[in-house]
Coordinates of C-alpha atoms in Angstrom, one line a residue:
M708 CA -19.9 -38.9 86.8
E709 CA -22.4 -36.5 87.0
V710 CA -21.9 -33.4 89.6
T711 CA -25.8 -32.0 90.2
E712 CA -24.9 -30.0 93.1
I713 CA -21.9 -27.9 93.1
T714 CA -21.0 -27.4 96.8
A715 CA -18.5 -24.9 98.3
A716 CA -16.4 -27.8 98.9
K717 CA -16.3 -28.5 95.0
F718 CA -15.9 -24.9 93.6
Q719 CA -13.4 -24.7 96.1
D720 CA -11.6 -27.3 94.2
M721 CA -12.5 -25.7 90.8
I722 CA -10.8 -22.4 91.7
R723 CA -7.8 -24.5 93.0
V724 CA -7.5 -26.3 89.8
A725 CA -8.5 -23.0 87.5
A726 CA -5.9 -20.8 89.6
H727 CA -3.0 -23.9 89.1
R728 CA -3.8 -24.1 85.2
I729 CA -3.2 -20.2 85.1
N730 CA 0.2 -20.1 86.6
K731 CA 1.3 -22.2 84.4
N732 CA 0.7 -21.1 81.4
A733 CA 1.2 -17.8 82.0
E734 CA 4.3 -17.4 80.4
F735 CA 2.9 -19.3 77.0
V736 CA -0.2 -16.0 77.5
N737 CA 2.5 -13.7 77.3
S738 CA 4.1 -15.2 74.1
L739 CA 1.0 -14.7 72.8
N740 CA 0.5 -10.7 73.2
V741 CA 0.1 -8.3 70.1
F742 CA -0.5 -4.8 71.8
P743 CA 2.2 -3.0 73.8
V744 CA 3.6 -3.1 76.7
P745 CA 2.6 -2.8 79.4
D746 CA -0.5 -4.9 78.3
G747 CA 1.5 -7.1 77.4
D748 CA 2.2 -9.8 79.9
T749 CA -1.4 -10.6 79.7
G750 CA -0.4 -13.7 81.0
T751 CA 1.0 -12.1 84.2
N752 CA -1.2 -10.0 84.4
M753 CA -4.7 -12.5 84.4
N754 CA -2.6 -14.7 86.6
L755 CA -1.3 -12.6 89.2
T756 CA -5.7 -10.9 89.1
F757 CA -6.9 -14.6 89.2
Q758 CA -3.9 -15.4 92.2
T759 CA -5.6 -12.7 94.2
G760 CA -9.3 -14.3 94.5
A761 CA -8.9 -17.4 94.2
K762 CA -7.0 -17.0 97.5
A763 CA -9.9 -15.3 99.4
V764 CA -11.8 -18.3 98.5
L765 CA -9.3 -21.0 99.1
E766 CA -8.8 -19.6 103.3
S767 CA -12.1 -19.4 103.9
D768 CA -14.3 -22.2 105.5
S769 CA -17.4 -20.9 104.4
D770 CA -19.8 -23.5 103.2
H771 CA -21.7 -21.0 101.2
V772 CA -21.0 -21.2 97.7
G773 CA -22.4 -17.2 97.3
A774 CA -20.3 -16.5 100.1
L775 CA -18.1 -17.7 98.4
T776 CA -18.1 -16.0 95.1
Q777 CA -18.1 -12.5 96.3
L778 CA -14.8 -13.4 98.5
L779 CA -13.5 -14.1 94.1
G780 CA -15.5 -11.0 92.9
K781 CA -13.7 -8.7 95.4
G782 CA -10.4 -10.2 95.3
L783 CA -10.1 -10.3 91.7
L784 CA -11.2 -6.2 91.8
M785 CA -8.9 -5.5 94.2
G786 CA -6.2 -7.2 92.0
A787 CA -6.7 -6.7 88.5
R788 CA -3.5 -5.6 86.6
G789 CA -4.0 -4.6 83.3
N790 CA -7.3 -4.8 80.4
S791 CA -7.2 -8.7 80.4
G792 CA -7.3 -8.3 84.5
V793 CA -9.5 -6.0 84.8
I794 CA -12.0 -7.7 82.4
S795 CA -11.8 -11.1 83.8
S796 CA -12.9 -9.2 87.5
Q797 CA -15.8 -8.1 85.6
L798 CA -16.3 -11.8 83.9
F799 CA -16.6 -12.8 88.4
R800 CA -18.1 -10.0 89.4
G801 CA -21.7 -10.3 87.4
F802 CA -20.6 -14.6 88.1
A803 CA -21.3 -13.8 91.8
K804 CA -23.9 -11.4 91.7
S805 CA -25.4 -13.5 89.9
V806 CA -25.3 -16.5 92.4
E807 CA -24.4 -14.3 96.0
K808 CA -27.7 -16.4 97.7
K809 CA -26.6 -19.4 96.5
Q810 CA -26.1 -22.1 99.2
T811 CA -24.8 -24.6 96.0
L812 CA -25.3 -24.4 92.5
S813 CA -27.3 -25.9 90.1
A814 CA -25.8 -26.5 86.9
Q815 CA -28.6 -24.6 85.4
D816 CA -26.8 -21.7 88.1
L817 CA -23.8 -22.2 86.7
A818 CA -24.7 -21.3 83.5
D819 CA -26.5 -18.0 84.7
A820 CA -23.3 -17.4 86.7
F821 CA -21.6 -17.3 83.4
A822 CA -24.4 -15.1 81.2
A823 CA -24.2 -12.9 84.2
G824 CA -20.2 -12.4 84.0
V825 CA -20.7 -12.0 80.5
E826 CA -23.2 -9.0 80.6
T827 CA -21.5 -7.2 83.0
A828 CA -17.9 -7.7 81.7
Y829 CA -19.4 -6.0 78.3
K830 CA -21.3 -2.8 79.7
A831 CA -17.6 -2.0 82.1
V832 CA -15.6 -2.0 78.4
M833 CA -16.1 1.6 76.8
K834 CA -16.3 0.3 73.5
P835 CA -15.8 -3.6 73.5
V836 CA -13.8 -5.0 70.5
E837 CA -14.8 -8.6 68.8
G838 CA -12.7 -11.2 68.7
T839 CA -11.0 -10.8 72.5
I840 CA -11.6 -12.1 75.9
L841 CA -15.0 -10.9 75.6
T842 CA -15.9 -12.9 72.5
V843 CA -14.4 -16.1 73.9
A844 CA -16.6 -16.1 77.4
R845 CA -20.0 -14.9 75.1
E846 CA -20.0 -17.8 72.9
G847 CA -18.6 -19.5 76.0
A848 CA -21.4 -18.4 78.1
K849 CA -24.7 -18.9 75.3
A850 CA -23.2 -23.0 74.9
G851 CA -23.3 -23.5 78.1
L852 CA -26.7 -21.7 78.8
K853 CA -27.7 -24.3 75.6
T854 CA -27.2 -27.5 77.7
A855 CA -27.9 -26.5 80.3
G856 CA -31.8 -26.1 78.7
T857 CA -31.2 -31.1 78.5
T858 CA -29.4 -31.4 81.2
N859 CA -28.3 -31.2 85.1
D860 CA -25.1 -32.1 84.9
A861 CA -23.0 -28.7 85.9
I862 CA -20.2 -31.2 84.6
A863 CA -21.9 -31.1 81.2
V864 CA -22.4 -27.8 81.3
M865 CA -18.5 -26.8 81.8
T866 CA -17.5 -29.1 79.0
S867 CA -19.8 -27.1 77.2
V868 CA -18.6 -23.8 78.1
V869 CA -15.1 -25.1 77.3
K870 CA -15.6 -26.6 73.9
A871 CA -17.3 -23.4 72.6
S872 CA -14.5 -21.0 74.2
K873 CA -12.4 -22.8 72.3
R874 CA -14.0 -22.9 69.3
A875 CA -14.2 -19.4 70.1
L876 CA -10.7 -18.4 70.2
A877 CA -9.2 -20.2 67.2
K878 CA -11.8 -17.8 65.7
T879 CA -10.3 -14.3 66.9
P880 CA -7.6 -14.1 64.3
D881 CA -10.5 -13.6 61.5
L882 CA -12.3 -10.8 63.8
L883 CA -9.5 -8.6 64.6
P884 CA -6.8 -7.9 62.2
V885 CA -4.1 -7.3 64.0
L886 CA -4.0 -10.7 65.7
K887 CA -4.1 -12.1 62.0
E888 CA -1.8 -9.2 60.6
V889 CA 0.5 -10.9 63.6
G890 CA -0.3 -15.0 63.2
V891 CA -1.3 -15.0 67.1
V892 CA -5.4 -15.5 68.9
D893 CA -6.2 -13.1 71.5
S894 CA -3.9 -13.5 74.7
G895 CA -7.1 -13.0 77.0
G896 CA -9.1 -15.4 75.1
Q897 CA -6.5 -17.9 75.8
G898 CA -5.5 -17.1 79.3
L899 CA -9.9 -17.5 79.8
V900 CA -9.7 -20.5 78.3
F901 CA -7.3 -22.2 80.2
I902 CA -9.6 -21.3 83.5
Y903 CA -12.7 -22.4 82.6
E904 CA -10.6 -25.8 81.6
G905 CA -9.3 -25.8 85.2
F906 CA -12.7 -25.2 86.3
R907 CA -14.0 -28.1 84.2
E908 CA -11.2 -30.7 86.2
G909 CA -11.7 -29.4 89.3
L910 CA -15.4 -30.0 89.0
S911 CA -14.9 -33.1 87.2
G912 CA -11.7 -34.6 89.8
D913 CA -10.1 -35.6 86.4
A914 CA -7.0 -33.7 87.4
A915 CA -4.2 -34.5 89.9
D916 CA -3.1 -31.2 91.7
D917 CA 0.4 -31.5 90.9
A918 CA 0.8 -30.8 87.4
Y919 CA -0.4 -28.9 84.7
V920 CA 1.4 -29.4 81.0
P921 CA -1.3 -28.5 78.1
D922 CA -2.6 -31.3 76.5
E923 CA -3.2 -32.3 73.2
A924 CA -1.7 -29.8 71.4
E925 CA -4.1 -27.2 73.6
M926 CA -1.2 -24.3 73.5
N927 CA 0.6 -25.1 69.9
E928 CA -2.8 -25.7 68.1
M929 CA -3.2 -22.3 68.2
V930 CA 0.3 -20.3 67.1
N931 CA 2.8 -20.8 64.7
A932 CA 6.2 -22.1 66.7
T933 CA 7.9 -18.7 65.7
H934 CA 5.5 -16.8 67.4
H935 CA 6.8 -17.7 70.9
Q936 CA 9.5 -15.7 69.8
G937 CA 6.6 -13.3 71.1
A938 CA 4.6 -10.7 68.4
Q939 CA 5.5 -7.0 70.3
A940 CA 8.5 -6.8 67.4
Q941 CA 5.7 -6.7 64.3
L942 CA 4.8 -3.1 65.3
N943 CA 6.1 0.5 65.2
P944 CA 6.1 2.3 68.3
D945 CA 5.4 5.3 66.4
D946 CA 2.1 4.1 65.5
I947 CA 1.3 4.6 69.7
V948 CA -1.2 7.5 70.1
Y949 CA -1.9 7.4 73.7
G950 CA 1.7 6.6 75.1
Y951 CA 1.2 6.5 78.9
C952 CA -0.5 3.5 80.7
T953 CA -2.3 4.6 83.7
E954 CA -4.1 3.2 86.7
M955 CA -5.7 4.6 89.4
M956 CA -7.3 3.1 92.5
V957 CA -10.0 5.9 94.4
T958 CA -10.9 5.0 97.7
L959 CA -14.5 7.0 97.4
G960 CA -15.5 9.5 100.0
T961 CA -12.4 9.2 101.8
G962 CA -9.6 12.2 102.4
G963 CA -12.3 14.6 102.7
R964 CA -13.5 14.8 99.2
D965 CA -17.0 14.1 98.5
K966 CA -18.1 14.5 95.2
P967 CA -21.0 12.6 94.3
F968 CA -19.6 9.7 91.8
D969 CA -21.6 9.0 88.3
Y970 CA -20.3 5.9 86.8
E971 CA -21.4 6.9 83.6
T972 CA -20.3 10.6 83.8
F973 CA -17.2 9.5 85.5
R974 CA -15.6 7.0 82.4
N975 CA -17.5 8.9 79.1
Y976 CA -14.6 12.0 81.2
L977 CA -11.4 9.9 81.2
N978 CA -12.4 8.2 77.8
S979 CA -12.6 11.8 76.3
L980 CA -8.6 11.8 78.1
G981 CA -7.4 8.4 75.6
D982 CA -8.5 5.0 74.8
S983 CA -8.5 1.8 76.1
T984 CA -10.6 3.4 78.6
L985 CA -11.2 0.8 81.5
V986 CA -13.6 1.9 85.0
V987 CA -14.4 -0.8 87.4
A988 CA -16.6 -0.2 90.5
D989 CA -18.0 -1.2 93.4
D990 CA -19.8 1.0 96.1
E991 CA -16.1 2.1 97.9
V992 CA -13.5 1.6 95.5
V993 CA -13.5 2.6 91.7
K994 CA -10.4 1.7 89.3
V995 CA -8.9 3.3 86.6
H996 CA -6.9 2.1 83.3
V997 CA -6.8 4.3 80.2
H998 CA -4.0 4.9 77.5
T999 CA -3.5 9.1 77.7
E1000 CA -0.8 11.5 76.8
H1001 CA -2.6 12.9 80.2
P1002 CA -1.3 11.0 83.1
G1003 CA -1.8 14.1 85.6
T1004 CA -5.2 14.9 84.4
V1005 CA -6.5 11.6 85.1
F1006 CA -5.1 11.3 88.9
R1007 CA -6.5 15.4 89.4
Y1008 CA -9.9 14.0 87.7
G1009 CA -10.1 11.1 90.0
Q1010 CA -9.2 13.2 92.9
Q1011 CA -12.2 15.0 93.2
F1012 CA -14.1 11.4 94.4
G1013 CA -11.8 10.1 96.9
E1014 CA -8.4 9.4 98.1
L1015 CA -6.0 8.4 94.9
A1016 CA -5.2 4.8 96.7
K1017 CA -2.8 3.4 94.2
I1018 CA -1.3 5.0 90.7
K1019 CA 0.2 3.7 88.2
V1020 CA 2.2 4.9 85.1
D1021 CA 4.0 3.2 82.0
N1022 CA 6.0 5.1 78.6
M1023 CA 4.1 2.3 76.9
R1024 CA 6.2 3.6 73.9
L1025 CA 10.6 3.2 75.8
Q1026 CA 8.5 0.1 77.2
H1027 CA 8.0 -1.3 73.9
E1028 CA 11.2 -0.1 72.2
S1029 CA 12.9 -1.7 74.3
I1030 CA 11.6 -5.8 74.0
I1031 CA 12.3 -4.3 70.2
E1032 CA 15.9 -4.4 70.9
R1033 CA 15.9 -7.4 73.0
E1034 CA 14.0 -9.5 69.9
E1035 CA 16.6 -7.9 67.4
E1036 CA 19.0 -9.7 70.0
E1037 CA 17.2 -12.7 70.1
K1038 CA 16.7 -13.0 65.9
A1039 CA 20.6 -12.3 66.3
K1040 CA 21.5 -16.0 68.3
P1041 CA 21.4 -19.2 66.2
Q1042 CA 18.3 -20.9 67.1
P1043 CA 18.2 -24.5 68.3
L1044 CA 16.1 -27.1 66.7
A1045 CA 12.5 -27.5 68.1
E1046 CA 11.2 -30.9 69.4
S1047 CA 9.0 -31.6 66.6
G1048 CA 6.8 -29.9 64.0
V1049 CA 4.9 -30.0 61.4
V1050 CA 4.5 -29.3 57.5
A1051 CA 1.2 -29.3 55.8
I1052 CA 0.8 -29.3 51.5
A1053 CA -2.2 -26.7 50.7
A1054 CA -2.6 -23.9 48.4
G1055 CA -4.4 -20.9 49.2
D1056 CA -3.3 -18.1 52.1
G1057 CA -6.6 -19.2 53.8
L1058 CA -5.4 -22.9 54.2
S1059 CA -2.2 -21.9 55.0
E1060 CA -3.6 -19.6 57.8
L1061 CA -5.9 -21.9 58.6
F1062 CA -3.3 -24.8 59.2
K1063 CA -0.6 -22.5 61.4
S1064 CA -3.4 -21.8 64.1
L1065 CA -3.6 -25.7 64.7
G1066 CA 0.0 -25.6 65.0
V1067 CA 1.4 -26.8 61.7
T1068 CA 5.1 -25.0 61.7
H1069 CA 5.4 -24.8 57.4
V1070 CA 2.9 -25.3 55.3
L1071 CA 3.4 -25.8 51.6
S1072 CA 2.1 -24.1 48.7
G1073 CA 0.7 -27.0 46.1
G1074 CA -1.8 -30.2 45.9
Q1075 CA -4.9 -30.8 43.3
T1076 CA -2.6 -29.6 39.7
M1077 CA 0.5 -28.3 41.3
N1078 CA 1.7 -31.6 43.2
P1079 CA 4.8 -30.4 44.9
S1080 CA 8.4 -32.5 44.3
T1081 CA 10.3 -34.6 46.7
N1082 CA 13.2 -31.6 46.7
D1083 CA 10.4 -29.4 47.3
I1084 CA 8.8 -31.5 50.6
L1085 CA 12.3 -32.2 51.7
D1086 CA 12.9 -28.4 51.2
A1087 CA 9.7 -27.5 54.0
I1088 CA 10.8 -30.8 56.4
N1089 CA 14.7 -28.3 56.6
A1090 CA 12.0 -25.0 57.0
A1091 CA 9.9 -26.8 60.0
H1092 CA 13.6 -26.4 62.2
A1093 CA 12.5 -29.5 63.7
K1094 CA 14.1 -33.1 65.0
R1095 CA 11.2 -34.8 64.4
V1096 CA 8.5 -34.0 61.3
I1097 CA 4.7 -34.8 60.5
V1098 CA 4.3 -34.3 56.4
L1099 CA 0.6 -34.0 56.2
P1100 CA 0.2 -34.7 52.1
N1101 CA -3.4 -34.0 51.7
N1102 CA -3.4 -35.1 48.3
G1103 CA -3.2 -39.0 48.0
N1104 CA -0.7 -38.1 45.1
I1105 CA 1.5 -37.1 47.3
F1106 CA 1.9 -40.2 49.2
M1107 CA 4.7 -41.1 47.2
A1108 CA 7.2 -37.7 46.7
A1109 CA 6.6 -37.3 50.4
E1110 CA 8.0 -41.0 51.2
E1111 CA 11.2 -40.2 49.4
A1112 CA 11.5 -37.0 51.3
A1113 CA 11.1 -38.4 54.4
K1114 CA 13.5 -41.2 53.3
A1115 CA 16.2 -38.5 52.3
A1116 CA 15.4 -36.3 55.4
A1117 CA 18.2 -35.6 57.4
V1118 CA 15.5 -35.7 60.6
E1119 CA 13.2 -38.4 61.4
V1120 CA 10.1 -37.7 59.4
A1121 CA 6.6 -39.8 59.8
I1122 CA 4.4 -39.4 56.7
V1123 CA 0.3 -39.0 57.5
K1124 CA -1.8 -40.1 54.6
S1125 CA -4.1 -37.7 54.6
K1126 CA -5.9 -37.3 51.5
T1127 CA -7.4 -34.3 51.3
I1128 CA -7.6 -31.0 52.8
N1129 CA -10.6 -31.6 55.5
Q1130 CA -8.3 -34.8 57.1
G1131 CA -5.1 -33.1 57.3
L1132 CA -7.2 -30.2 59.2
T1133 CA -8.8 -32.9 61.8
A1134 CA -5.7 -34.8 62.0
M1135 CA -3.7 -31.9 63.5
L1136 CA -6.7 -32.7 66.8
G1137 CA -4.3 -35.5 67.4
Y1138 CA -1.1 -34.0 67.6
N1139 CA 0.8 -33.3 70.8
P1140 CA 4.3 -31.7 70.0
E1141 CA 5.8 -33.5 73.4
A1142 CA 4.6 -37.1 72.0
D1143 CA 7.3 -39.1 69.9
L1144 CA 6.7 -39.5 66.4
D1145 CA 5.5 -42.9 66.1
A1146 CA 2.5 -42.1 69.1
N1147 CA 1.5 -38.7 66.5
Q1148 CA 1.8 -40.9 63.3
E1149 CA -1.0 -43.6 65.4
A1150 CA -2.6 -40.2 67.0
M1151 CA -3.2 -38.3 63.9
T1152 CA -3.9 -41.0 61.7
E1153 CA -6.9 -42.2 63.6
E1154 CA -8.4 -38.7 63.2
L1155 CA -8.6 -39.1 59.3
A1156 CA -11.9 -41.6 60.4
N1157 CA -13.6 -39.0 62.0
V1158 CA -14.1 -36.8 59.3
V1159 CA -15.9 -36.9 55.6
S1160 CA -14.5 -34.8 53.0
G1161 CA -16.4 -33.0 50.4
S1162 CA -15.6 -30.0 47.6
V1163 CA -17.2 -29.0 44.4
T1164 CA -16.0 -28.5 41.2
Q1165 CA -16.6 -27.8 37.8
A1166 CA -17.1 -30.7 35.0
I1167 CA -14.4 -29.8 32.4
R1168 CA -16.2 -32.7 29.9
D1169 CA -19.3 -34.2 29.9
T1170 CA -19.6 -38.0 31.1
T1171 CA -20.8 -40.8 33.6
I1172 CA -19.2 -42.5 36.6
D1173 CA -21.4 -44.9 39.3
G1174 CA -24.8 -44.0 37.0
L1175 CA -24.5 -40.7 37.4
A1176 CA -24.7 -38.2 34.4
I1177 CA -22.4 -35.8 34.2
H1178 CA -22.2 -32.4 32.2
K1179 CA -19.6 -30.3 31.4
D1180 CA -19.9 -27.1 32.5
D1181 CA -22.2 -29.1 36.3
W1182 CA -21.1 -28.3 39.3
M1183 CA -20.3 -32.3 41.0
G1184 CA -20.2 -32.8 44.9
I1185 CA -17.7 -35.2 45.6
I1186 CA -17.9 -37.1 48.9
D1187 CA -14.4 -38.9 50.3
G1188 CA -13.3 -38.7 46.4
K1189 CA -16.4 -39.9 44.8
I1190 CA -18.8 -38.1 42.3
K1191 CA -22.2 -38.1 44.1
V1192 CA -23.5 -34.8 42.6
S1193 CA -24.3 -33.2 39.3
E1194 CA -25.7 -30.4 39.7
G1195 CA -26.0 -27.1 37.2
D1196 CA -26.4 -24.8 40.1
R1197 CA -23.5 -24.5 42.3
A1198 CA -25.1 -24.1 45.5
K1199 CA -27.6 -26.7 44.9
A1200 CA -25.2 -29.0 44.4
A1201 CA -23.2 -28.6 47.7
E1202 CA -26.3 -28.5 49.2
D1203 CA -27.1 -31.7 47.9
M1204 CA -23.5 -33.0 49.0
I1205 CA -23.7 -32.0 52.6
L1206 CA -27.1 -33.2 52.9
Q1207 CA -25.2 -36.7 51.9
M1208 CA -22.6 -36.3 54.1
I1209 CA -24.3 -36.3 57.3
D1210 CA -26.2 -38.7 59.5
E1211 CA -28.0 -39.3 62.7
D1212 CA -24.2 -38.9 64.5
S1213 CA -22.9 -36.4 62.6
E1214 CA -22.2 -32.6 65.1
I1215 CA -20.5 -29.7 63.4
I1216 CA -20.2 -28.9 59.6
T1217 CA -17.4 -26.8 58.1
L1218 CA -17.6 -25.0 55.0
I1219 CA -14.1 -23.3 53.4
I1220 CA -14.7 -20.8 51.1
G1221 CA -12.5 -20.6 47.6
E1222 CA -11.5 -19.4 44.6
G1223 CA -15.3 -18.3 42.7
G1224 CA -16.9 -19.0 46.1
S1225 CA -18.5 -15.6 47.9
E1226 CA -19.2 -15.0 51.4
D1227 CA -23.5 -14.5 50.5
E1228 CA -23.5 -18.0 49.1
A1229 CA -21.6 -20.1 51.3
E1230 CA -24.3 -18.3 54.2
A1231 CA -27.6 -19.3 52.0
I1232 CA -25.8 -22.8 51.5
V1233 CA -25.5 -23.3 55.8
A1234 CA -29.1 -21.7 55.9
A1235 CA -30.5 -24.1 53.5
I1236 CA -28.9 -27.0 55.3
Q1237 CA -29.8 -25.7 58.7
E1238 CA -33.3 -25.9 57.8
A1239 CA -32.9 -29.4 57.0
N1240 CA -31.1 -30.0 60.2
D1241 CA -30.8 -27.1 63.0
E1242 CA -28.8 -29.0 65.3
L1243 CA -26.0 -29.1 63.5
E1244 CA -23.0 -26.4 64.4
V1245 CA -21.7 -24.9 61.4
E1246 CA -18.2 -23.2 60.7
I1247 CA -17.6 -21.1 58.1
H1248 CA -13.9 -20.1 56.5
H1249 CA -12.1 -18.1 53.7
G1250 CA -9.2 -20.5 52.7
D1251 CA -8.6 -19.1 48.7
Q1252 CA -8.0 -22.3 47.8
P1253 CA -8.0 -22.6 43.7
V1254 CA -10.3 -25.5 42.0
Y1255 CA -13.0 -25.4 45.0
P1256 CA -15.0 -22.9 45.5
Y1257 CA -15.9 -25.2 48.6
L1258 CA -14.3 -28.2 50.7
V1259 CA -16.8 -28.8 53.0
S1260 CA -15.9 -31.6 56.3
V1261 CA -18.3 -33.0 58.2
E1262 CA -17.3 -34.9 61.2

């Protein structure tokens, strides 16, 4: 199915499904949030913000998409709550401005609108931070523009936006240290992904209106199950520098107050009073969000430009202390077994974090040169604290121990026979926490065939294998268990190996840096590969694995 023209009715479908998606998943988004309340309710804020705009769109009988986007933008601005809500409103304000004169939208119009929204949102934030909803929106828009250059199909554009946004979301912990510290992805970015997925489903007509729940581990792949208890208690109330979350809405030029409003001057002054400053405005209204120690000063300043239509102050220190108390009470309660869990075996802190970001419940340290025992694996199965457990050995030498552990376990266990770390990571794409054990084992096993695994390591002796002469201290490139490259230079070995791994169907290369590898060398390897094939998408991660300076997967 192709959609080359987005009509008003189709746009309303997109908004309707997106509103349903964010509403259904608001609590999950809340559970990801790291920052002190009231900004801790990201899912609630984004949901209520989007519902306000959606209501205006869905109640309209206009047949003009541009007019509908204006209703959306205005509704979001008036209903925006918290940082995430305000930034969302700016994304769609820029979107609306881009297409305000369009009766219908083409694929290019749609891509241009997302890009315009990103530009507007970045301007609205005093100090844009990467690893947030802004990053997710930017990468999604970039992908949309690229696809629009090759097709007139709006569904294809929207699909690219969704895929790139999800990839950017998975990387947010690498960009924002506090996310990595607590172990979650950016909550605002996750909320935006749900909205974008709703757009895609509404556009394609693939989804029914009556039920949306995260599919294919959409939610749980992003965060270890323990994080659903909340991340707030990881922070100390004493670390909050500006304790009052202060919001106001000023109706410009009313109440006999007509001081000229200059956006830059207004925003810069408020930023001097605190942090997390957001100022959004149109010709009639200015909305403010700032963390400060002096809410009264903020309100008095706003009154110079018009009447205060709405004000709000929350003591974040007190509310945060309440959250900590509630979470401590929850921790004291016996925790029931989860329905399902996943154990992965891997060595290296970075690899552990990668697996957990994809939904693995427990990572058992081990692998090459340090195979875990049956009892170690059994302990890991118990640590997963679930009724049904999948085990990813990620090494052929661990299969038998894993199978023995499964026999001894008190819960249901299935083994997905991943031979490499790369296969294990890819297998998680087939994991569905709601599925039964057999279905998960089958789906995850099918994923193993979708990846080519490569690794670079150093030879410890001279030998010849399959006609390839290998010298001690050479760097070997191993593809799916077979040595294919032997070079004196490590980077050259990696490059030659990757070139042998790719074919005309290859799309994504993932390079994982281990002990002995380096970021600079990895980037040089990537540059050489992209010079040979500039259509390949390449991702670099730090795995910290021993033995192999580089692990590579090609999909």
